[in-house]
């Protein structure tokens, strides 16, 4: 038997165990509901030349995409006519959803205020969007995933109701999902002691292996 190879194999097992003990791996998927708000009253956004534009509700939510593995944020919106609670074809209505940073929210709101209306093709100059979903709120079109999240902190959800001349009753849910890092092999006295013992045994066998092999070979010649 080549004892030196045995010792090298033991040292390889030691290295694998050391990595599993000391290095964090994404091993557990976590989901958190960051925001769940029902009964958001969303007035109709009157077109240009009609009564003054309604107030545009904004909701801030704190997201932490940096240094997270497979970080996903999804926003759910369900919209019905005010004074109704369940969606059906009779009381359904649609809304627009924007998710922007603070600067983008100010630019969007200033654009609406200064122009007196919400644009038919809502491309507002200078507004960076992490989500822009038009005609949203029905069961088949009520979830959007955010993209391009580039900082930890507050993001602003802007809701606009430009489609039916009714007040909307909106439910808004924001959920994050990510993989949380952790150790595959928990470091404790047993695992650390066993790993250290493997290192000692492996080194000893590697060092002494050549001597044992030489002694065995000499005995065979005799």
Tab-separated table of C-alpha atoms in Angstrom:
chain	number	residue	atom	x	y	z
A	1	UNK	CA	0.000	0.000	0.000
A	2	UNK	CA	1.250	3.454	-0.856
A	3	UNK	CA	0.844	5.192	2.512
A	4	UNK	CA	1.836	8.562	1.090
A	5	UNK	CA	-1.189	8.517	-1.234
A	6	UNK	CA	-3.382	7.527	1.704
A	7	UNK	CA	-2.099	10.538	3.629
A	8	UNK	CA	-2.764	12.856	0.683
A	9	UNK	CA	-6.328	11.497	0.438
A	10	UNK	CA	-6.859	12.196	4.146
A	11	UNK	CA	-5.565	15.744	3.679
A	12	UNK	CA	-7.960	16.283	0.764
A	13	UNK	CA	-10.853	15.195	2.982
A	14	UNK	CA	-9.576	17.639	5.612
A	15	UNK	CA	-9.548	20.482	3.079
A	16	UNK	CA	-13.111	19.709	1.961
A	17	UNK	CA	-14.347	19.665	5.554
A	18	UNK	CA	-12.471	22.896	6.312
A	19	UNK	CA	-14.193	24.646	3.409
A	20	UNK	CA	-17.608	23.378	4.531
A	21	UNK	CA	-16.869	24.592	8.059
A	22	UNK	CA	-15.431	28.011	7.251
A	23	UNK	CA	-17.082	29.234	4.032
A	24	UNK	CA	-20.636	30.569	3.777
A	25	UNK	CA	-22.823	29.118	1.043
A	26	UNK	CA	-26.337	30.218	-0.016
A	27	UNK	CA	-28.209	27.326	1.538
A	28	UNK	CA	-31.573	28.642	2.754
A	29	UNK	CA	-34.201	30.541	0.767
A	30	UNK	CA	-35.889	33.301	2.732
A	31	UNK	CA	-39.090	35.176	1.902
A	32	UNK	CA	-40.328	38.265	3.711
A	33	UNK	CA	-43.445	40.348	3.144
A	34	UNK	CA	-42.073	43.876	3.454
A	35	UNK	CA	-45.354	45.672	2.885
A	36	UNK	CA	-48.976	44.594	2.926
A	37	UNK	CA	-51.479	47.404	2.681
A	38	UNK	CA	-55.183	47.147	1.892
A	39	UNK	CA	-57.771	49.809	1.258
A	40	UNK	CA	-55.553	52.348	-0.496
A	41	UNK	CA	-57.965	54.898	-1.949
A	42	UNK	CA	-56.818	55.850	-5.436
A	43	UNK	CA	-58.831	58.719	-6.996
A	44	UNK	CA	-59.349	58.929	-10.736
A	45	UNK	CA	-56.701	60.910	-12.624
A	46	UNK	CA	-58.744	63.326	-14.715
A	47	UNK	CA	-57.505	64.056	-18.240
A	48	UNK	CA	-56.149	67.442	-19.279
A	49	UNK	CA	-58.768	70.202	-19.254
A	50	UNK	CA	-60.993	68.410	-16.769
A	51	UNK	CA	-61.067	68.952	-12.971
A	52	UNK	CA	-57.652	69.209	-11.279
A	53	UNK	CA	-55.661	65.955	-11.157
A	54	UNK	CA	-56.281	63.783	-8.161
A	55	UNK	CA	-53.695	63.192	-5.473
A	56	UNK	CA	-51.226	60.463	-6.416
A	57	UNK	CA	-50.552	58.068	-3.517
A	58	UNK	CA	-46.940	57.078	-2.893
A	59	UNK	CA	-45.698	54.344	-0.565
A	60	UNK	CA	-42.093	53.912	0.564
A	61	UNK	CA	-40.588	50.479	1.119
A	62	UNK	CA	-37.060	49.618	2.259
A	63	UNK	CA	-35.207	47.134	0.048
A	64	UNK	CA	-31.732	45.654	0.595
A	65	UNK	CA	-30.562	44.150	-2.713
A	66	UNK	CA	-26.830	44.723	-2.228
A	67	UNK	CA	-24.774	41.739	-1.081
A	68	UNK	CA	-27.785	39.438	-1.326
A	69	UNK	CA	-27.778	36.256	-3.415
A	70	UNK	CA	-30.599	35.870	-5.965
A	71	UNK	CA	-32.446	38.847	-4.501
A	72	UNK	CA	-35.940	39.101	-5.997
A	73	UNK	CA	-38.675	41.594	-5.171
A	74	UNK	CA	-42.212	41.176	-6.475
A	75	UNK	CA	-45.090	43.612	-6.141
A	76	UNK	CA	-48.708	42.467	-6.168
A	77	UNK	CA	-51.524	44.896	-6.934
A	78	UNK	CA	-55.245	44.159	-6.865
A	79	UNK	CA	-57.593	47.000	-7.820
A	80	UNK	CA	-61.359	47.174	-7.454
A	81	UNK	CA	-63.892	49.974	-7.460
A	82	UNK	CA	-64.047	51.764	-4.118
A	83	UNK	CA	-66.441	50.243	-1.542
A	84	UNK	CA	-65.851	46.774	-2.984
A	85	UNK	CA	-63.521	44.171	-1.529
A	86	UNK	CA	-63.372	41.227	-3.935
A	87	UNK	CA	-62.349	41.249	-7.556
A	88	UNK	CA	-64.913	40.331	-10.206
A	89	UNK	CA	-65.544	41.638	-13.742
A	90	UNK	CA	-68.201	44.093	-12.530
A	91	UNK	CA	-66.135	45.893	-9.913
A	92	UNK	CA	-62.688	45.482	-11.472
A	93	UNK	CA	-60.578	48.461	-12.414
A	94	UNK	CA	-57.022	48.940	-13.621
A	95	UNK	CA	-54.199	51.135	-12.367
A	96	UNK	CA	-50.622	52.001	-13.273
A	97	UNK	CA	-47.716	51.078	-11.004
A	98	UNK	CA	-44.349	52.818	-10.911
A	99	UNK	CA	-41.457	51.862	-8.615
A	100	UNK	CA	-38.800	54.570	-8.571
A	101	UNK	CA	-36.257	56.208	-6.303
A	102	UNK	CA	-36.925	59.448	-4.414
A	103	UNK	CA	-35.700	61.647	-7.261
A	104	UNK	CA	-37.799	59.753	-9.795
A	105	UNK	CA	-40.895	60.105	-7.634
A	106	UNK	CA	-40.419	63.874	-7.411
A	107	UNK	CA	-39.887	64.176	-11.166
A	108	UNK	CA	-42.995	62.113	-11.896
A	109	UNK	CA	-45.202	64.016	-9.458
A	110	UNK	CA	-43.859	67.385	-10.662
A	111	UNK	CA	-44.534	66.376	-14.268
A	112	UNK	CA	-48.143	65.534	-13.447
A	113	UNK	CA	-48.605	68.721	-11.424
A	114	UNK	CA	-47.012	71.032	-13.986
A	115	UNK	CA	-48.767	69.491	-16.991
A	116	UNK	CA	-52.092	69.047	-15.256
A	117	UNK	CA	-52.485	65.478	-16.478
A	118	UNK	CA	-50.931	62.051	-16.668
A	119	UNK	CA	-49.308	61.315	-20.044
A	120	UNK	CA	-51.013	58.854	-22.387
A	121	UNK	CA	-47.609	57.359	-23.139
A	122	UNK	CA	-46.054	57.738	-19.704
A	123	UNK	CA	-42.365	58.201	-20.451
A	124	UNK	CA	-41.345	60.974	-18.109
A	125	UNK	CA	-37.830	62.341	-18.808
A	126	UNK	CA	-35.207	61.580	-16.182
A	127	UNK	CA	-37.249	59.035	-14.230
A	128	UNK	CA	-35.394	55.789	-13.565
A	129	UNK	CA	-37.886	52.988	-13.129
A	130	UNK	CA	-37.364	49.695	-11.342
A	131	UNK	CA	-40.839	48.682	-12.460
A	132	UNK	CA	-43.446	50.330	-14.674
A	133	UNK	CA	-46.529	48.238	-15.208
A	134	UNK	CA	-49.524	49.739	-17.019
A	135	UNK	CA	-53.109	48.409	-16.926
A	136	UNK	CA	-52.400	46.489	-13.739
A	137	UNK	CA	-54.779	45.073	-11.152
A	138	UNK	CA	-56.687	42.162	-12.673
A	139	UNK	CA	-55.938	38.581	-11.515
A	140	UNK	CA	-54.070	37.877	-14.763
A	141	UNK	CA	-51.943	41.044	-14.561
A	142	UNK	CA	-51.322	41.791	-10.930
A	143	UNK	CA	-47.687	40.828	-10.164
A	144	UNK	CA	-44.534	42.567	-11.368
A	145	UNK	CA	-40.898	41.825	-10.561
A	146	UNK	CA	-38.515	44.701	-9.923
A	147	UNK	CA	-35.346	44.953	-12.016
A	148	UNK	CA	-32.084	46.883	-11.735
A	149	UNK	CA	-32.179	47.412	-7.968
A	150	UNK	CA	-28.933	49.259	-7.282
A	151	UNK	CA	-28.913	50.513	-3.688
A	152	UNK	CA	-30.060	49.637	-0.181
A	153	UNK	CA	-32.720	51.976	1.128
A	154	UNK	CA	-36.137	53.413	0.361
A	155	UNK	CA	-37.848	52.820	-2.965
A	156	UNK	CA	-41.094	54.611	-3.793
A	157	UNK	CA	-44.196	52.901	-5.144
A	158	UNK	CA	-46.406	55.300	-7.110
A	159	UNK	CA	-49.997	54.303	-7.941
A	160	UNK	CA	-52.044	56.086	-10.626
A	161	UNK	CA	-55.667	55.526	-11.657
A	162	UNK	CA	-56.163	56.906	-15.199
A	163	UNK	CA	-58.551	54.399	-16.813
A	164	UNK	CA	-62.053	54.544	-15.281
A	165	UNK	CA	-63.778	57.512	-13.740
A	166	UNK	CA	-64.073	55.801	-10.380
A	167	UNK	CA	-62.110	55.781	-7.160
A	168	UNK	CA	-60.068	52.603	-6.908
A	169	UNK	CA	-59.619	50.417	-3.857
A	170	UNK	CA	-56.076	49.018	-4.082
A	171	UNK	CA	-54.334	46.220	-2.228
A	172	UNK	CA	-50.541	46.428	-2.391
A	173	UNK	CA	-48.127	43.682	-1.308
A	174	UNK	CA	-44.314	43.798	-1.618
A	175	UNK	CA	-42.377	40.580	-0.997
A	176	UNK	CA	-38.636	39.882	-1.113
A	177	UNK	CA	-36.954	36.520	-1.696
A	178	UNK	CA	-33.274	35.688	-1.437
A	179	UNK	CA	-30.833	32.944	-0.502
A	180	UNK	CA	-29.347	33.363	2.952
A	181	UNK	CA	-25.702	32.337	3.447
A	182	UNK	CA	-24.774	29.732	6.028
A	183	UNK	CA	-22.331	26.959	6.863
A	184	UNK	CA	-23.125	23.544	5.403
A	185	UNK	CA	-21.208	21.963	8.291
A	186	UNK	CA	-21.875	23.746	11.605
A	187	UNK	CA	-18.633	24.614	13.423
A	188	UNK	CA	-18.638	23.090	16.899
A	189	UNK	CA	-16.255	21.169	19.159
A	190	UNK	CA	-16.992	17.853	17.477
A	191	UNK	CA	-16.664	18.961	13.827
A	192	UNK	CA	-13.667	21.210	14.489
A	193	UNK	CA	-11.928	18.522	16.561
A	194	UNK	CA	-12.549	15.831	13.952
A	195	UNK	CA	-11.281	18.090	11.153
A	196	UNK	CA	-8.141	18.986	13.108
A	197	UNK	CA	-7.512	15.303	13.850
A	198	UNK	CA	-7.759	14.528	10.121
A	199	UNK	CA	-5.152	17.183	9.389
A	200	UNK	CA	-2.752	15.738	11.972
A	201	UNK	CA	-3.274	12.152	10.809
A	202	UNK	CA	-2.954	13.136	7.140
A	203	UNK	CA	0.307	15.003	7.695
A	204	UNK	CA	1.707	12.183	9.792
A	205	UNK	CA	0.851	9.547	7.180
A	206	UNK	CA	2.322	11.688	4.359
A	207	UNK	CA	5.580	12.207	6.274
A	208	UNK	CA	5.906	8.612	7.492
A	209	UNK	CA	4.428	6.956	4.412
A	210	UNK	CA	7.691	6.812	2.510
A	211	UNK	CA	9.459	5.167	5.481
A	212	UNK	CA	6.680	2.568	5.893
A	213	UNK	CA	6.727	1.739	2.181
A	214	UNK	CA	10.551	1.434	2.192
A	215	UNK	CA	10.503	-0.859	5.264
A	216	UNK	CA	7.896	-3.093	3.680
A	217	UNK	CA	9.895	-3.306	0.454
A	218	UNK	CA	13.064	-4.299	2.366
A	219	UNK	CA	11.208	-7.059	4.239
A	220	UNK	CA	9.999	-8.477	0.954
A	221	UNK	CA	13.533	-8.630	-0.441
A	222	UNK	CA	14.738	-10.476	2.642
